[in-house]
Amino acid sequence: MEKLFIHHSAVSRNDVSSQLLPINKYHQQKWNMKSKLGFFVGYNFLIDCNGIAHNTRQIGEETIAQVGYNFNSISICLAGDFGKELPTDSQILSLRQLIKDIRASYKDIQIVFHRDFADTLCPGSLFTKEYLNTVILQTHYSISDADVEKNQKIKELSSKISMLQKILFELSNLVHLKKNR
């Protein structure tokens, strides 16, 4: 295996408690390519909102995750929209352990983002290389108070943006209902 791709589901954790079944159903409808493990999920692993890492395709089995790299790579998708929110602590611990386990078997595997090889923002604008290195891989051991404060502000803003989007969605539904009366 040459590359380990990181993805996000692009669906907020606030919208559903577990994303395994909805993603499985969506991928079944879209590609209908069942894995040897019985799933239609296009990734090798899906780390759900609660941090549970579901193995949905065997390593070495064709994935449906990144065009041109669905062979000889491993793909991990984290449930959430990392343009609006960051992974949960449980997801971070799961991803960290999964990467450690994969690297034990594939020492030279390169960790990349979906956006590095496709015209997409996946795994989201908040999930940066710096975030991967400092939080997930812990390659930088000192985090300044300013960074902690900045991350807290980002989380707070993300939460407020998410709340505003829900309000706008509800208002849009009300306007639509009123027009149809």
mmCIF file of C-alpha atoms in Angstrom:
data_model
loop_
_atom_site.group_PDB
_atom_site.id
_atom_site.type_symbol
_atom_site.label_atom_id
_atom_site.label_comp_id
_atom_site.label_asym_id
_atom_site.label_seq_id
_atom_site.Cartn_x
_atom_site.Cartn_y
_atom_site.Cartn_z
ATOM 1 C CA MET A 1 0.000 0.000 0.000
ATOM 2 C CA GLU A 2 1.353 3.381 -1.017
ATOM 3 C CA LYS A 3 -1.111 5.977 0.266
ATOM 4 C CA LEU A 4 -3.447 6.364 3.208
ATOM 5 C CA PHE A 5 -6.261 8.750 2.233
ATOM 6 C CA ILE A 6 -8.154 10.749 4.849
ATOM 7 C CA HIS A 7 -11.769 11.712 4.036
ATOM 8 C CA HIS A 8 -14.750 13.206 5.839
ATOM 9 C CA SER A 9 -18.402 12.385 5.234
ATOM 10 C CA ALA A 10 -19.240 16.099 4.783
ATOM 11 C CA VAL A 11 -22.355 15.508 6.919
ATOM 12 C CA SER A 12 -22.436 17.210 10.298
ATOM 13 C CA ARG A 13 -22.364 14.993 13.349
ATOM 14 C CA ASN A 14 -25.306 17.042 14.649
ATOM 15 C CA ASP A 15 -27.540 15.689 11.891
ATOM 16 C CA VAL A 16 -27.335 11.998 12.868
ATOM 17 C CA SER A 17 -25.829 10.038 15.766
ATOM 18 C CA SER A 18 -24.319 7.305 13.555
ATOM 19 C CA GLN A 19 -23.443 7.702 9.904
ATOM 20 C CA LEU A 20 -22.591 4.086 9.044
ATOM 21 C CA LEU A 21 -26.047 3.032 7.831
ATOM 22 C CA PRO A 22 -26.877 6.236 5.895
ATOM 23 C CA ILE A 23 -23.478 6.169 4.137
ATOM 24 C CA ASN A 24 -23.861 2.462 3.410
ATOM 25 C CA LYS A 25 -27.311 3.060 1.881
ATOM 26 C CA TYR A 26 -26.106 6.093 -0.123
ATOM 27 C CA HIS A 27 -23.103 4.195 -1.521
ATOM 28 C CA GLN A 28 -25.323 1.215 -2.342
ATOM 29 C CA GLN A 29 -27.660 3.469 -4.336
ATOM 30 C CA LYS A 30 -24.786 5.312 -6.012
ATOM 31 C CA TRP A 31 -22.360 2.486 -6.858
ATOM 32 C CA ASN A 32 -23.882 -0.803 -5.617
ATOM 33 C CA MET A 33 -20.410 -2.316 -5.086
ATOM 34 C CA LYS A 34 -20.608 -4.676 -2.127
ATOM 35 C CA SER A 35 -17.378 -5.334 -0.225
ATOM 36 C CA LYS A 36 -16.112 -8.721 0.875
ATOM 37 C CA LEU A 37 -17.148 -7.655 4.377
ATOM 38 C CA GLY A 38 -20.775 -7.137 3.294
ATOM 39 C CA PHE A 39 -20.839 -3.323 3.191
ATOM 40 C CA PHE A 40 -21.404 -0.918 0.320
ATOM 41 C CA VAL A 41 -19.360 1.820 2.027
ATOM 42 C CA GLY A 42 -16.598 2.839 -0.379
ATOM 43 C CA TYR A 43 -13.864 3.322 2.235
ATOM 44 C CA ASN A 44 -11.765 0.724 4.034
ATOM 45 C CA PHE A 45 -12.709 2.284 7.369
ATOM 46 C CA LEU A 46 -15.418 4.617 8.599
ATOM 47 C CA ILE A 47 -14.807 6.236 11.982
ATOM 48 C CA ASP A 48 -18.255 7.094 13.278
ATOM 49 C CA CYS A 49 -19.243 10.056 15.459
ATOM 50 C CA ASN A 50 -18.693 8.035 18.641
ATOM 51 C CA GLY A 51 -15.178 6.998 17.577
ATOM 52 C CA ILE A 52 -16.014 3.432 16.569
ATOM 53 C CA ALA A 53 -13.870 2.451 13.571
ATOM 54 C CA HIS A 54 -15.932 0.251 11.256
ATOM 55 C CA ASN A 55 -13.853 -1.888 8.879
ATOM 56 C CA THR A 56 -16.062 -1.805 5.772
ATOM 57 C CA ARG A 57 -13.640 -2.997 3.069
ATOM 58 C CA GLN A 58 -10.643 -5.259 3.393
ATOM 59 C CA ILE A 59 -7.242 -3.706 2.882
ATOM 60 C CA GLY A 60 -6.250 -4.549 -0.689
ATOM 61 C CA GLU A 61 -9.865 -4.683 -1.847
ATOM 62 C CA GLU A 62 -10.929 -2.067 -4.397
ATOM 63 C CA THR A 63 -12.397 1.033 -2.767
ATOM 64 C CA ILE A 64 -14.709 3.695 -4.164
ATOM 65 C CA ALA A 65 -13.035 6.594 -2.445
ATOM 66 C CA GLN A 66 -10.694 8.517 -4.719
ATOM 67 C CA VAL A 67 -10.653 8.242 -8.514
ATOM 68 C CA GLY A 68 -7.393 6.838 -9.807
ATOM 69 C CA TYR A 69 -6.281 5.592 -6.382
ATOM 70 C CA ASN A 70 -8.839 2.935 -5.500
ATOM 71 C CA PHE A 71 -6.204 0.203 -5.705
ATOM 72 C CA ASN A 72 -2.975 0.056 -3.703
ATOM 73 C CA SER A 73 -4.245 2.576 -1.152
ATOM 74 C CA ILE A 74 -6.190 2.617 2.097
ATOM 75 C CA SER A 75 -9.005 5.074 2.748
ATOM 76 C CA ILE A 76 -10.373 6.247 6.072
ATOM 77 C CA CYS A 77 -13.488 8.396 6.330
ATOM 78 C CA LEU A 78 -14.400 10.250 9.499
ATOM 79 C CA ALA A 79 -18.060 11.062 10.095
ATOM 80 C CA GLY A 80 -18.517 14.815 10.221
ATOM 81 C CA ASP A 81 -18.214 17.985 8.213
ATOM 82 C CA PHE A 82 -14.746 19.339 8.929
ATOM 83 C CA GLY A 83 -15.487 22.547 7.122
ATOM 84 C CA LYS A 84 -17.770 23.337 10.105
ATOM 85 C CA GLU A 85 -16.585 21.165 12.991
ATOM 86 C CA LEU A 86 -13.540 19.218 14.125
ATOM 87 C CA PRO A 87 -13.387 15.496 14.904
ATOM 88 C CA THR A 88 -14.523 14.420 18.351
ATOM 89 C CA ASP A 89 -11.952 13.321 20.917
ATOM 90 C CA SER A 90 -13.123 9.724 20.384
ATOM 91 C CA GLN A 91 -12.610 10.039 16.632
ATOM 92 C CA ILE A 92 -9.128 11.491 17.171
ATOM 93 C CA LEU A 93 -8.112 8.582 19.408
ATOM 94 C CA SER A 94 -9.560 6.061 16.944
ATOM 95 C CA LEU A 95 -7.861 7.636 13.947
ATOM 96 C CA ARG A 96 -4.555 7.869 15.814
ATOM 97 C CA GLN A 97 -4.710 4.157 16.712
ATOM 98 C CA LEU A 98 -5.831 3.110 13.237
ATOM 99 C CA ILE A 99 -2.956 5.009 11.620
ATOM 100 C CA LYS A 100 -0.537 3.443 14.101
ATOM 101 C CA ASP A 101 -1.851 -0.047 13.282
ATOM 102 C CA ILE A 102 -1.684 0.562 9.520
ATOM 103 C CA ARG A 103 1.848 1.966 9.765
ATOM 104 C CA ALA A 104 2.913 -1.173 11.661
ATOM 105 C CA SER A 105 2.125 -3.177 8.496
ATOM 106 C CA TYR A 106 2.909 -0.514 5.871
ATOM 107 C CA LYS A 107 5.853 1.486 7.243
ATOM 108 C CA ASP A 108 6.341 3.679 4.150
ATOM 109 C CA ILE A 109 2.673 4.531 3.596
ATOM 110 C CA GLN A 110 2.137 8.217 2.843
ATOM 111 C CA ILE A 111 -0.757 9.950 4.635
ATOM 112 C CA VAL A 112 -2.613 12.224 2.232
ATOM 113 C CA PHE A 113 -5.921 14.047 2.003
ATOM 114 C CA HIS A 114 -8.553 13.399 -0.651
ATOM 115 C CA ARG A 115 -8.169 17.038 -1.740
ATOM 116 C CA ASP A 116 -4.490 16.420 -2.551
ATOM 117 C CA PHE A 117 -5.592 14.299 -5.531
ATOM 118 C CA ALA A 118 -9.020 15.632 -6.493
ATOM 119 C CA ASP A 119 -10.939 18.863 -6.961
ATOM 120 C CA THR A 120 -12.565 18.736 -3.520
ATOM 121 C CA LEU A 121 -12.151 20.276 -0.068
ATOM 122 C CA CYS A 122 -12.282 16.821 1.554
ATOM 123 C CA PRO A 123 -11.556 16.288 4.452
ATOM 124 C CA GLY A 124 -12.721 19.865 5.081
ATOM 125 C CA SER A 125 -11.031 23.218 5.520
ATOM 126 C CA LEU A 126 -10.569 22.823 9.295
ATOM 127 C CA PHE A 127 -8.755 19.502 8.872
ATOM 128 C CA THR A 128 -5.352 20.830 7.840
ATOM 129 C CA LYS A 129 -1.903 19.234 7.584
ATOM 130 C CA GLU A 130 -0.969 21.110 10.754
ATOM 131 C CA TYR A 131 -4.021 19.643 12.518
ATOM 132 C CA LEU A 132 -3.088 16.164 11.282
ATOM 133 C CA ASN A 133 0.482 16.528 12.494
ATOM 134 C CA THR A 134 -0.171 18.201 15.850
ATOM 135 C CA VAL A 135 -3.439 16.671 17.003
ATOM 136 C CA ILE A 136 -3.685 13.319 15.255
ATOM 137 C CA LEU A 137 -0.069 12.261 14.762
ATOM 138 C CA GLN A 138 1.279 14.335 17.658
ATOM 139 C CA THR A 139 4.517 15.140 15.834
ATOM 140 C CA HIS A 140 4.678 18.550 17.504
ATOM 141 C CA TYR A 141 4.616 18.257 21.248
ATOM 142 C CA SER A 142 4.123 21.825 22.366
ATOM 143 C CA ILE A 143 0.913 23.700 21.704
ATOM 144 C CA SER A 144 0.843 27.314 22.792
ATOM 145 C CA ASP A 145 -1.943 28.856 24.844
ATOM 146 C CA ALA A 146 -2.727 31.034 21.813
ATOM 147 C CA ASP A 147 -3.258 27.894 19.692
ATOM 148 C CA VAL A 148 -5.527 26.361 22.323
ATOM 149 C CA GLU A 149 -7.515 29.607 22.510
ATOM 150 C CA LYS A 150 -7.675 29.802 18.700
ATOM 151 C CA ASN A 151 -8.957 26.215 18.465
ATOM 152 C CA GLN A 152 -11.564 26.928 21.137
ATOM 153 C CA LYS A 153 -12.756 29.993 19.223
ATOM 154 C CA ILE A 154 -12.948 27.949 16.020
ATOM 155 C CA LYS A 155 -15.072 25.331 17.793
ATOM 156 C CA GLU A 156 -17.354 28.019 19.223
ATOM 157 C CA LEU A 157 -17.737 29.719 15.829
ATOM 158 C CA SER A 158 -18.375 26.366 14.162
ATOM 159 C CA SER A 159 -21.120 25.654 16.671
ATOM 160 C CA LYS A 160 -22.702 29.065 16.096
ATOM 161 C CA ILE A 161 -22.506 28.678 12.311
ATOM 162 C CA SER A 162 -24.136 25.275 12.567
ATOM 163 C CA MET A 163 -26.941 26.722 14.709
ATOM 164 C CA LEU A 164 -27.470 29.588 12.241
ATOM 165 C CA GLN A 165 -27.621 27.148 9.330
ATOM 166 C CA LYS A 166 -30.305 25.149 11.121
ATOM 167 C CA ILE A 167 -32.307 28.315 11.757
ATOM 168 C CA LEU A 168 -31.980 29.364 8.105
ATOM 169 C CA PHE A 169 -33.078 25.899 7.003
ATOM 170 C CA GLU A 170 -36.155 26.090 9.240
ATOM 171 C CA LEU A 171 -36.965 29.601 7.984
ATOM 172 C CA SER A 172 -36.613 28.399 4.403
ATOM 173 C CA ASN A 173 -39.045 25.552 5.132
ATOM 174 C CA LEU A 174 -41.537 27.982 6.686
ATOM 175 C CA VAL A 175 -41.345 30.329 3.679
ATOM 176 C CA HIS A 176 -41.810 27.361 1.346
ATOM 177 C CA LEU A 177 -44.859 26.171 3.316
ATOM 178 C CA LYS A 178 -46.381 29.660 3.318
ATOM 179 C CA LYS A 179 -45.933 29.990 -0.476
ATOM 180 C CA ASN A 180 -47.669 26.645 -1.045
ATOM 181 C CA ARG A 181 -50.797 27.614 0.916
#
